[in-house]
Coordinates of C-alpha atoms in Angstrom, one line a residue:
Chain P
M144 CA 97.5 155.7 22.8
R145 CA 100.5 155.1 20.6
G146 CA 102.3 152.4 22.5
P147 CA 106.1 152.1 23.0
D148 CA 108.5 153.7 20.5
I149 CA 109.9 151.8 17.6
Q150 CA 113.3 151.1 19.1
W151 CA 111.7 149.0 21.8
Y152 CA 110.2 146.8 19.1
V153 CA 113.5 146.5 17.3
I154 CA 115.3 145.6 20.6
L155 CA 112.6 143.0 21.5
S156 CA 112.7 141.3 18.1
A157 CA 116.5 141.3 18.1
I158 CA 116.4 139.6 21.5
L159 CA 113.8 137.1 20.3
F160 CA 115.9 136.4 17.2
S161 CA 119.0 135.8 19.2
V162 CA 117.1 133.5 21.6
G163 CA 115.9 131.5 18.6
A164 CA 119.4 131.4 17.1
L165 CA 120.9 130.3 20.4
G166 CA 118.2 127.6 20.7
V167 CA 119.1 126.2 17.3
M168 CA 122.8 126.1 18.2
L169 CA 122.5 124.8 21.8
R170 CA 119.5 122.4 22.0
R171 CA 119.7 118.8 21.0
S172 CA 116.1 117.8 20.4
P173 CA 115.0 118.4 16.8
L174 CA 111.6 119.4 18.2
I175 CA 113.0 122.2 20.3
I176 CA 115.2 123.3 17.4
L177 CA 112.1 123.6 15.2
L178 CA 110.5 125.6 17.9
S179 CA 113.5 127.9 18.0
V180 CA 113.4 128.4 14.3
E181 CA 109.7 129.5 14.7
I182 CA 110.9 132.0 17.3
M183 CA 113.3 133.4 14.8
L184 CA 110.7 133.7 12.1
N185 CA 108.2 135.3 14.5
A186 CA 110.9 137.8 15.7
A187 CA 111.0 138.9 12.0
N188 CA 107.2 139.1 11.9
L189 CA 107.1 141.3 14.9
L190 CA 109.6 143.6 13.3
L191 CA 107.6 143.7 10.1
I192 CA 104.4 144.6 11.8
A193 CA 106.0 147.2 14.0
F194 CA 107.6 148.9 10.9
S195 CA 104.4 148.6 9.0
R196 CA 102.6 150.6 11.7
L197 CA 105.5 153.1 11.9
H198 CA 105.3 153.8 8.1
G199 CA 101.6 153.6 8.0
R200 CA 101.6 151.0 5.3
E201 CA 99.8 147.7 5.1
D202 CA 102.3 145.7 3.0
G203 CA 104.3 144.8 6.0
Q204 CA 101.3 143.2 7.7
I205 CA 100.4 141.3 4.5
F206 CA 104.0 140.1 4.5
A207 CA 103.8 138.9 8.1
I208 CA 100.6 137.0 7.4
S209 CA 102.1 135.2 4.5
V210 CA 105.2 134.4 6.6
M211 CA 103.0 132.7 9.1
A212 CA 101.5 130.5 6.4
V213 CA 105.0 129.6 5.2
A214 CA 106.3 128.9 8.7
A215 CA 103.4 126.6 9.3
S216 CA 104.2 124.5 6.2
E217 CA 107.8 124.4 7.1
V218 CA 107.0 123.0 10.6
V219 CA 104.6 120.4 9.0
V220 CA 107.5 119.1 6.9
G221 CA 109.9 119.1 9.9
L222 CA 107.4 117.4 12.2
G223 CA 106.7 114.8 9.4
M224 CA 110.4 114.0 9.3
I225 CA 110.7 113.8 13.0
V226 CA 107.7 111.4 13.2
A227 CA 109.3 109.2 10.4
M228 CA 112.5 109.1 12.4
G229 CA 110.6 108.2 15.6
R230 CA 108.9 105.3 13.8
R231 CA 112.3 104.0 12.7
H232 CA 113.5 104.2 16.3
V233 CA 116.2 106.8 15.5
D234 CA 117.5 108.5 18.6
L235 CA 115.9 112.0 18.5
D236 CA 119.1 113.8 19.4
V237 CA 120.8 115.8 16.7
D238 CA 124.2 115.1 18.2
K239 CA 123.7 111.4 17.5
L240 CA 122.7 112.0 13.9
R241 CA 126.1 111.3 12.5
T242 CA 125.6 108.8 9.7
L243 CA 126.6 111.6 7.4
R244 CA 129.7 113.4 8.5
G245 CA 133.3 114.3 7.4
Chain K
M376 CA 85.7 148.3 -5.1
I377 CA 89.1 146.6 -5.0
N378 CA 91.6 147.7 -7.6
K379 CA 93.0 144.6 -9.1
P380 CA 96.6 144.8 -10.5
H381 CA 97.1 143.9 -14.1
V382 CA 98.5 140.4 -14.2
D383 CA 101.0 139.7 -16.9
W384 CA 100.2 136.0 -17.3
F385 CA 102.8 135.5 -20.0
A386 CA 105.6 136.7 -17.6
L387 CA 104.4 134.2 -15.0
S388 CA 103.9 131.4 -17.5
P389 CA 107.2 129.4 -16.9
S390 CA 106.4 129.1 -13.2
L391 CA 102.7 128.7 -13.5
G392 CA 103.1 126.0 -16.2
L393 CA 105.3 124.0 -13.9
I394 CA 103.1 124.3 -10.9
G395 CA 100.1 123.3 -13.1
V396 CA 102.0 120.2 -14.1
S397 CA 102.7 119.6 -10.4
F398 CA 98.9 119.7 -9.6
V399 CA 98.2 117.3 -12.5
L400 CA 100.9 114.9 -11.2
L401 CA 99.2 114.9 -7.8
L402 CA 96.0 113.7 -9.5
V403 CA 98.1 111.1 -11.4
A404 CA 99.2 109.8 -8.1
V405 CA 95.6 108.8 -7.2
L406 CA 93.9 108.3 -10.6
V407 CA 96.3 106.5 -12.8
P408 CA 96.6 102.7 -12.2
K409 CA 99.7 101.6 -10.4
N410 CA 101.6 99.9 -13.2
A411 CA 101.3 102.9 -15.6
R412 CA 102.0 105.5 -13.0
K413 CA 105.7 105.7 -13.3
P414 CA 106.0 106.3 -17.1
V415 CA 103.0 108.7 -17.1
A416 CA 104.3 110.7 -14.2
A417 CA 107.9 110.9 -15.6
F418 CA 106.6 111.9 -19.0
L419 CA 104.4 114.6 -17.6
A420 CA 107.2 116.0 -15.5
F421 CA 109.6 115.9 -18.5
A422 CA 107.0 117.6 -20.7
G423 CA 106.4 120.2 -18.1
F424 CA 110.0 121.1 -17.8
V425 CA 110.5 121.2 -21.6
G426 CA 107.4 123.3 -22.0
S427 CA 108.5 125.7 -19.3
C428 CA 111.9 125.9 -21.0
A429 CA 110.2 126.8 -24.3
L430 CA 108.1 129.4 -22.6
S431 CA 111.2 130.9 -21.0
V432 CA 112.9 131.1 -24.4
L433 CA 109.8 132.9 -25.7
L434 CA 109.8 135.2 -22.7
Y435 CA 113.5 135.9 -23.2
D436 CA 112.8 136.8 -26.8
R437 CA 109.9 139.2 -26.0
S438 CA 111.3 140.9 -22.9
A439 CA 114.1 143.0 -24.4
Q440 CA 112.7 145.9 -22.3
A441 CA 113.1 145.2 -18.7
V442 CA 109.9 146.0 -16.8
T443 CA 108.3 145.0 -13.5
A444 CA 104.9 143.3 -13.8
V445 CA 102.0 142.4 -11.5
H446 CA 102.1 145.5 -9.4
D447 CA 105.9 145.5 -8.9
A448 CA 105.9 142.0 -7.6
I449 CA 108.0 140.4 -10.4
F450 CA 110.5 141.4 -13.0
R451 CA 110.0 140.6 -16.6
D452 CA 113.4 140.8 -18.2
R453 CA 116.0 138.7 -19.9
W454 CA 118.1 138.2 -16.7
S455 CA 115.3 136.1 -15.1
A456 CA 114.2 134.6 -18.4
L457 CA 117.6 133.2 -19.2
A458 CA 117.9 131.8 -15.6
Q459 CA 114.5 130.2 -16.1
V460 CA 115.7 128.5 -19.3
L461 CA 118.6 127.0 -17.4
L462 CA 116.4 126.0 -14.5
A463 CA 113.9 124.3 -16.7
G464 CA 116.6 122.6 -18.6
S465 CA 118.2 121.3 -15.4
G466 CA 114.8 120.0 -14.3
A467 CA 114.3 118.1 -17.6
V468 CA 117.7 116.4 -17.3
A469 CA 116.9 115.6 -13.6
V470 CA 113.8 113.8 -14.7
L471 CA 115.8 111.7 -17.2
I472 CA 118.2 110.8 -14.4
S473 CA 115.4 110.0 -11.9
Y474 CA 113.5 107.6 -14.1
R475 CA 115.2 104.4 -13.0
E476 CA 116.1 105.4 -9.5
K477 CA 114.9 102.8 -7.0
M478 CA 112.1 104.4 -5.1
R479 CA 108.9 103.4 -3.5
E480 CA 106.7 102.8 -6.5
E481 CA 103.5 104.0 -4.8
H482 CA 104.9 107.5 -4.2
I483 CA 106.5 108.0 -7.6
A484 CA 104.0 110.5 -8.9
E485 CA 104.4 112.6 -5.7
Y486 CA 108.2 112.6 -6.3
Y487 CA 107.8 114.2 -9.7
A488 CA 105.1 116.5 -8.4
L489 CA 107.6 117.8 -5.8
L490 CA 110.3 118.1 -8.5
T491 CA 108.2 120.2 -10.7
A492 CA 107.0 122.3 -7.7
A493 CA 110.6 123.0 -6.8
G494 CA 111.3 124.0 -10.4
A495 CA 108.2 126.3 -10.4
G496 CA 109.4 127.9 -7.2
M497 CA 112.8 128.6 -8.6
A498 CA 111.3 130.0 -11.7
F499 CA 109.3 132.3 -9.6
F500 CA 112.2 133.1 -7.2
V501 CA 114.4 134.4 -10.0
Q502 CA 111.7 136.9 -11.1
A503 CA 111.2 138.3 -7.6
S504 CA 111.2 142.0 -7.5
N505 CA 110.3 142.8 -3.9
L506 CA 111.2 141.4 -0.5
M507 CA 107.9 139.5 -0.2
T508 CA 108.1 137.6 -3.5
L509 CA 111.8 137.0 -2.7
F510 CA 111.0 135.3 0.6
L511 CA 107.9 133.4 -0.8
G512 CA 109.9 132.1 -3.8
L513 CA 112.7 131.0 -1.6
E514 CA 110.5 129.1 0.7
W515 CA 108.4 127.7 -2.1
F516 CA 111.3 125.8 -3.7
S517 CA 113.1 125.2 -0.4
I518 CA 110.2 123.3 1.3
A519 CA 109.8 121.2 -1.9
L520 CA 113.6 120.4 -1.7
Y521 CA 113.5 119.5 2.0
V522 CA 110.8 116.8 1.2
L523 CA 112.7 115.6 -1.8
T524 CA 115.9 115.2 0.2
A525 CA 114.1 113.1 2.7
I526 CA 111.9 111.3 0.3
D527 CA 113.7 108.0 0.5
I528 CA 112.2 107.4 3.9
D529 CA 113.5 103.9 4.3
L530 CA 117.0 105.2 4.2
I531 CA 118.2 106.6 7.6
G532 CA 120.7 108.8 5.8
S533 CA 118.1 110.4 3.7
L534 CA 115.9 111.4 6.7
E535 CA 118.9 112.7 8.5
A536 CA 120.0 114.7 5.5
G537 CA 116.4 116.1 5.1
L538 CA 116.2 117.1 8.7
K539 CA 119.6 118.8 8.7
Y540 CA 118.8 120.6 5.5
L541 CA 115.5 121.7 6.8
I542 CA 116.9 123.1 10.1
V543 CA 119.9 124.9 8.5
G544 CA 117.7 126.1 5.5
A545 CA 115.1 127.4 7.9
V546 CA 117.7 129.3 9.8
G547 CA 118.9 130.8 6.5
S548 CA 115.3 131.8 5.6
A549 CA 114.7 133.3 9.0
T550 CA 118.0 135.3 8.6
L551 CA 116.9 136.6 5.2
L552 CA 113.5 137.5 6.6
F553 CA 114.9 139.4 9.5
G554 CA 117.2 141.2 7.2
S555 CA 114.3 142.0 4.9
A556 CA 112.3 143.4 7.8
L557 CA 115.2 145.7 8.8
V558 CA 115.5 146.9 5.2
Y559 CA 111.8 147.5 5.1
G560 CA 112.0 149.4 8.4
T561 CA 114.7 151.7 7.2
T562 CA 113.3 152.5 3.8
G563 CA 109.5 151.8 4.3
Q564 CA 109.6 150.0 1.0
L565 CA 109.4 146.4 -0.1
S566 CA 110.2 146.6 -3.8
F567 CA 113.8 146.6 -4.8
D568 CA 113.7 149.7 -7.1
K569 CA 112.0 151.8 -4.4
I570 CA 114.5 150.6 -1.7
A571 CA 117.3 151.8 -4.0
A572 CA 115.4 155.1 -4.7
A573 CA 114.8 155.7 -0.9
G574 CA 118.6 155.9 -0.8
H575 CA 119.4 155.5 2.9
G576 CA 123.1 154.8 2.0
H577 CA 124.8 154.0 5.2
D578 CA 122.1 153.7 7.8
V579 CA 123.2 151.2 10.4
M580 CA 119.9 149.3 10.3
L581 CA 120.0 149.1 6.5
V582 CA 123.5 147.8 6.5
A583 CA 122.6 145.2 9.1
G584 CA 119.6 144.2 7.0
L585 CA 121.8 144.0 3.9
A586 CA 124.3 141.7 5.7
M587 CA 121.5 139.4 6.8
V588 CA 120.0 139.3 3.4
I589 CA 123.4 138.3 1.9
A590 CA 123.8 135.6 4.6
G591 CA 120.4 134.2 3.9
L592 CA 121.0 134.0 0.2
A593 CA 124.5 132.5 0.8
F594 CA 122.9 129.7 2.8
K595 CA 121.0 128.8 -0.4
A596 CA 123.9 129.2 -2.7
S597 CA 125.9 126.9 -0.3
A598 CA 128.7 129.4 0.0
A599 CA 131.1 129.1 2.9
P600 CA 130.7 129.7 5.9
F601 CA 127.0 129.0 5.3
H602 CA 127.6 125.7 3.5
M603 CA 127.5 123.3 6.5
W604 CA 124.3 121.6 5.3
T605 CA 125.7 121.0 1.8
P606 CA 127.9 117.9 2.2
D607 CA 125.3 116.1 4.3
A608 CA 122.3 117.0 2.2
Y609 CA 124.1 116.1 -1.0
Q610 CA 125.3 112.8 0.3
G611 CA 122.0 111.7 2.0
A612 CA 119.6 112.8 -0.7
P613 CA 118.7 110.4 -3.6
T614 CA 121.3 111.1 -6.3
P615 CA 118.9 112.5 -8.9
V616 CA 117.7 115.0 -6.3
T617 CA 121.3 115.9 -5.5
A618 CA 121.9 116.5 -9.2
F619 CA 118.9 118.8 -9.4
M620 CA 119.8 120.6 -6.2
S621 CA 123.4 121.2 -7.1
S622 CA 122.6 122.8 -10.4
A623 CA 119.2 124.4 -10.1
T624 CA 119.5 125.8 -6.5
K625 CA 122.8 127.3 -7.3
I626 CA 121.5 129.0 -10.5
A627 CA 118.5 130.4 -8.7
A628 CA 120.4 131.6 -5.6
L629 CA 123.3 133.2 -7.4
V630 CA 121.2 134.9 -10.1
V631 CA 118.9 136.3 -7.4
T632 CA 121.8 137.4 -5.2
Y633 CA 123.3 139.5 -8.0
R634 CA 119.9 140.9 -8.8
V635 CA 119.0 141.9 -5.2
L636 CA 122.4 143.5 -4.6
T637 CA 122.5 145.5 -7.8
T638 CA 118.8 146.7 -7.9
A639 CA 118.1 147.2 -4.2
F640 CA 121.5 148.2 -2.8
P641 CA 123.4 150.2 -5.4
H642 CA 124.5 152.8 -2.9
D643 CA 126.2 150.2 -0.7
Q644 CA 128.1 148.7 -3.6
R645 CA 131.5 149.0 -1.9
L646 CA 130.2 147.3 1.2
W647 CA 128.6 144.3 -0.4
S648 CA 131.3 143.9 -3.0
G649 CA 133.8 143.4 -0.3
A650 CA 131.5 141.1 1.7
I651 CA 130.9 138.9 -1.3
A652 CA 134.6 138.8 -2.1
G653 CA 135.2 137.5 1.4
I654 CA 132.5 134.9 1.1
A655 CA 134.0 133.9 -2.3
I656 CA 137.5 133.4 -0.8
A657 CA 136.1 131.5 2.2
S658 CA 134.1 129.2 -0.2
L659 CA 137.2 128.6 -2.4
A660 CA 139.3 127.7 0.6
W661 CA 136.8 125.6 2.5
G662 CA 135.4 123.8 -0.6
N663 CA 138.7 122.8 -1.9
I664 CA 140.4 121.8 1.4
G665 CA 137.2 119.9 2.4
A666 CA 137.1 118.0 -0.9
L667 CA 140.7 116.8 -0.5
V668 CA 140.0 114.4 2.2
Q669 CA 136.7 113.0 0.9
R670 CA 136.3 109.3 -0.2
N671 CA 132.6 109.4 -0.9
V672 CA 132.1 110.8 -4.5
K673 CA 128.8 112.5 -3.8
R674 CA 130.4 114.3 -0.8
L675 CA 133.4 115.2 -2.8
L676 CA 131.3 116.7 -5.5
A677 CA 129.3 118.6 -2.8
Y678 CA 132.5 120.3 -1.6
S679 CA 133.4 120.9 -5.2
S680 CA 130.1 122.7 -5.6
V681 CA 130.9 124.9 -2.6
S682 CA 134.2 125.9 -4.4
H683 CA 132.3 126.6 -7.6
A684 CA 130.0 128.9 -5.6
G685 CA 133.2 130.7 -4.7
F686 CA 134.2 131.1 -8.3
M687 CA 130.8 132.4 -9.3
L688 CA 130.7 134.8 -6.4
I689 CA 133.9 136.4 -7.7
G690 CA 131.8 137.5 -10.7
I691 CA 129.3 139.0 -8.3
A692 CA 132.0 140.7 -6.2
A693 CA 133.4 142.4 -9.3
A694 CA 130.0 144.3 -9.5
N695 CA 130.4 145.2 -13.2
A696 CA 128.7 144.3 -16.4
L697 CA 131.5 141.8 -17.2
G698 CA 130.9 140.1 -13.9
A699 CA 127.2 139.7 -14.6
R700 CA 128.0 138.2 -18.0
A701 CA 130.6 135.9 -16.5
L702 CA 128.2 134.7 -13.8
M703 CA 125.5 133.9 -16.4
Y704 CA 127.9 132.2 -18.7
Y705 CA 129.6 130.2 -16.0
L706 CA 126.2 128.8 -14.8
I707 CA 125.6 127.2 -18.2
P708 CA 128.5 124.7 -18.2
Y709 CA 128.4 124.4 -14.4
A710 CA 124.8 123.2 -14.4
A711 CA 125.6 120.7 -17.2
M712 CA 128.8 119.4 -15.5
S713 CA 127.3 119.0 -12.1
L714 CA 124.1 117.3 -13.4
G715 CA 126.2 115.0 -15.6
A716 CA 128.7 114.1 -12.8
F717 CA 125.9 113.2 -10.4
A718 CA 124.1 111.3 -13.2
V719 CA 127.2 109.1 -13.7
V720 CA 127.4 108.6 -9.9
A721 CA 123.7 107.6 -10.0
A722 CA 124.5 105.0 -12.7
R723 CA 127.3 103.5 -10.7
E724 CA 125.3 103.5 -7.5
R725 CA 122.5 101.5 -9.2
E726 CA 125.0 99.0 -10.5
L727 CA 126.6 98.4 -7.2
G728 CA 123.8 99.1 -4.8
V729 CA 126.1 100.9 -2.3
P730 CA 127.3 104.5 -2.0
V731 CA 129.9 105.3 -4.6
T732 CA 133.4 105.9 -3.2
L733 CA 136.7 106.6 -4.9
H734 CA 137.5 103.0 -4.1
N735 CA 134.6 101.3 -5.7
L736 CA 134.7 103.6 -8.8
A737 CA 137.8 101.5 -9.8
G738 CA 137.5 100.2 -13.3
F739 CA 134.3 102.0 -14.1
G740 CA 135.9 103.8 -17.0
W741 CA 136.7 100.5 -18.7
E742 CA 133.4 98.9 -17.9
R743 CA 131.2 101.7 -19.1
P744 CA 133.3 103.6 -21.7
V745 CA 130.7 106.2 -22.6
L746 CA 129.8 107.1 -19.0
G747 CA 133.5 107.0 -18.1
I748 CA 134.6 109.4 -20.8
S749 CA 131.7 111.7 -19.9
M750 CA 132.7 111.7 -16.3
W751 CA 136.2 112.5 -17.4
V752 CA 135.0 115.5 -19.4
F753 CA 132.8 116.7 -16.5
V754 CA 135.6 116.7 -14.0
L755 CA 138.1 118.3 -16.4
G756 CA 135.4 120.9 -17.0
M757 CA 135.0 121.6 -13.3
L758 CA 138.8 121.9 -13.2
G759 CA 138.6 124.5 -15.9
F760 CA 140.3 122.7 -18.7
P761 CA 140.1 124.0 -22.3
L762 CA 137.7 122.3 -24.7
T763 CA 135.0 122.6 -21.9
G764 CA 132.9 125.6 -21.0
G765 CA 134.4 125.5 -17.5
F766 CA 137.6 127.1 -19.0
F767 CA 135.9 130.2 -20.3
G768 CA 133.7 130.4 -17.2
K769 CA 136.7 130.8 -15.0
F770 CA 138.4 133.0 -17.6
Y771 CA 135.6 135.5 -17.7
V772 CA 135.1 135.5 -13.9
F773 CA 138.8 136.3 -13.5
A774 CA 138.6 138.9 -16.2
A775 CA 135.7 140.6 -14.3
A776 CA 137.8 140.6 -11.1
Y777 CA 140.7 142.1 -13.0
R778 CA 138.6 144.9 -14.4
H779 CA 137.5 145.6 -10.9
G780 CA 141.1 145.8 -10.0
W781 CA 141.1 143.0 -7.5
W782 CA 144.0 140.9 -8.6
W783 CA 144.1 139.1 -5.3
L784 CA 140.8 137.4 -6.1
I785 CA 142.4 136.0 -9.2
V786 CA 145.3 134.7 -7.3
A787 CA 142.9 133.0 -4.8
G788 CA 141.0 131.5 -7.8
V789 CA 144.1 130.2 -9.4
I790 CA 145.4 128.6 -6.2
A791 CA 142.0 127.0 -5.6
T792 CA 142.1 125.6 -9.2
M793 CA 145.5 124.1 -8.6
I794 CA 144.4 122.5 -5.3
S795 CA 141.2 121.2 -7.0
A796 CA 143.3 119.4 -9.6
Y797 CA 144.3 116.9 -7.0
Y798 CA 140.8 115.6 -6.2
Y799 CA 139.3 116.0 -9.7
L800 CA 142.1 114.0 -11.3
G801 CA 141.7 111.6 -8.3
I802 CA 138.3 110.7 -9.8
V803 CA 139.8 110.1 -13.2
R804 CA 142.6 108.1 -11.6
A805 CA 140.1 106.0 -9.7
M806 CA 138.1 105.2 -12.9
Y807 CA 141.0 104.4 -15.2
F808 CA 144.4 103.9 -13.5
R809 CA 143.9 101.0 -11.0
E810 CA 145.5 97.6 -10.9
S811 CA 143.3 94.9 -12.3
A812 CA 143.1 93.2 -8.9
E813 CA 141.4 96.3 -7.5
L814 CA 138.7 96.4 -10.1
Q815 CA 135.2 96.4 -8.8
L816 CA 133.0 94.8 -11.4
A817 CA 129.3 94.7 -11.3
P818 CA 127.9 92.0 -9.1
A819 CA 127.4 88.5 -10.4
G820 CA 124.5 88.0 -12.8
G821 CA 125.9 90.5 -15.3
A822 CA 125.7 94.3 -15.3
P823 CA 122.2 95.7 -15.1
N824 CA 120.5 96.9 -18.3
R825 CA 122.0 100.0 -19.8
E826 CA 119.9 102.9 -19.0
L827 CA 118.9 104.7 -22.1
L828 CA 117.3 107.7 -20.4
L829 CA 120.1 108.3 -18.0
S830 CA 122.6 108.0 -20.9
A831 CA 120.6 110.5 -22.9
G832 CA 120.7 112.9 -19.9
V833 CA 124.5 112.4 -19.6
L834 CA 124.9 113.0 -23.4
I835 CA 122.9 116.3 -23.2
C836 CA 125.2 117.4 -20.4
L837 CA 128.2 116.4 -22.4
V838 CA 127.0 118.4 -25.4
V839 CA 126.4 121.5 -23.3
T840 CA 129.7 121.2 -21.5
V841 CA 131.8 120.9 -24.7
G842 CA 129.4 123.0 -26.8
S843 CA 129.6 125.9 -24.4
F844 CA 133.4 126.0 -25.2
F845 CA 132.9 126.2 -28.9
A846 CA 129.8 128.3 -28.9
V847 CA 131.2 130.7 -26.4
Q848 CA 130.6 133.9 -28.5
P849 CA 126.8 133.4 -29.0
L850 CA 126.4 132.3 -25.4
I851 CA 128.3 135.4 -24.1
D852 CA 126.1 137.6 -26.3
V853 CA 123.0 136.0 -24.8
A854 CA 124.4 136.5 -21.3
R855 CA 125.2 140.2 -22.2
H856 CA 121.6 140.8 -23.3
A857 CA 120.5 139.2 -20.0
A858 CA 123.0 141.4 -18.0
N859 CA 121.7 144.5 -19.7
A860 CA 118.6 144.2 -17.6
L861 CA 120.6 144.9 -14.4
P862 CA 121.4 148.5 -13.5
L863 CA 125.2 148.2 -13.6

């Protein structure tokens, strides 16, 4: 059982990446935005793993695993900032974060 | 039995040394008593950066032959070694600027730990020789910088800047990663040399991957139109962090951009050359026009750094040996000027206790003659005035564009320089040419103590800025040796 052809993986991960990118641009809550960034990173992961299977090499899978670790640490930092903002009673809406602008 | 690759520890030493110091600093945060923590931490961080700088100089000396080390994961050559010298130097000056910054005393060691970790990440990033080390290095220093930007947690602006930087930076990283995955898919290779050797010139997927890799790196280099985080992050971050970000991130991102493009994508040179030229012109336009309307000096300098990214990208777009040399040379005075300018801003900020604007800079030149004159030199250097390295930087970049036959890039650069005269000279005007009624003197109780360490940092930057004008020939030679490592 070989599973679907490679182009389906490419199309699926392209769709996932676009969903993530749209989420970052359209949503207002920083939490959902972080989630959307995760979707973008995982779209790339899916692509890496699919290609690694296509070429019969392992390095793509190793790459994907290290990306997961990196993505997790990025989320930790992001969530830390969001918690700190919540404690300071900052509105958690990126459209209202406009102390810095111009 | 697992075959272990041969690890060239010496090639990794600038980066490993710094991350080692970072670990020690985390121990300092818990083991050293509170009152001694600040000097101990700052000294260790400074020593770490100086040590890493020395190791990079040694590495430069002993890497005349460009090779890949550690199973094709990193490059050992002069291009990355010279970049590491600049990065570690910027870090050392950033420590000098940071020392008297008002920060929560109990987290001071963590601050320096993050600073050295970011430096280590950049030193690793510039050596990257495959897509995996490229991404890991990028994230290594980026995550440290996100935290550093938001470290002044009591300041709403700092948190906001950190979050914005994190979100935009993460999108940039994801774009780079997706592009890397596409390149990997087309060629089946991760390391730059083998990607080039696989030679899928104009495959659609490879070109899409290349475009996304360029976009991802442009996010980090804060080149327009991927610069939207820059003004906010630069303004909101503590000023010493801004100083470090503006010089070191730009060095790392631009040096790596050139490396990736020339080693991995030589067959698509016409394509990326045009794309980079477009980004360069966008940065020049956006950076300069954005800077014209700014009142906040940190924000103004942020836009100016976008426009400098544009100038340096001209060197990359030229895609010849002269361009590589010009980029490497330009980075030397640029790093010094931007570190120095932000250091002066930091000094003024600590005097007044409020964000520095063009308005409250009034009279600063008379009040603090040394810092005032230094700031004068830095902005003239950014403008590209003779007697500063900024002049030869722009000159060589234009020469590279000329050799490539793209005179319109030179025209764009010259127009951008003329526009930038307005806001650079505006800073000088704010410092010196104001009515006495407008002067903003330090608050009652006398000016705060003069800061020896910060002044020392500013003097180092001053010496490099002016020195790179007079020592242009030796520096260009060094840059040429570095550029020889690239397949141009």
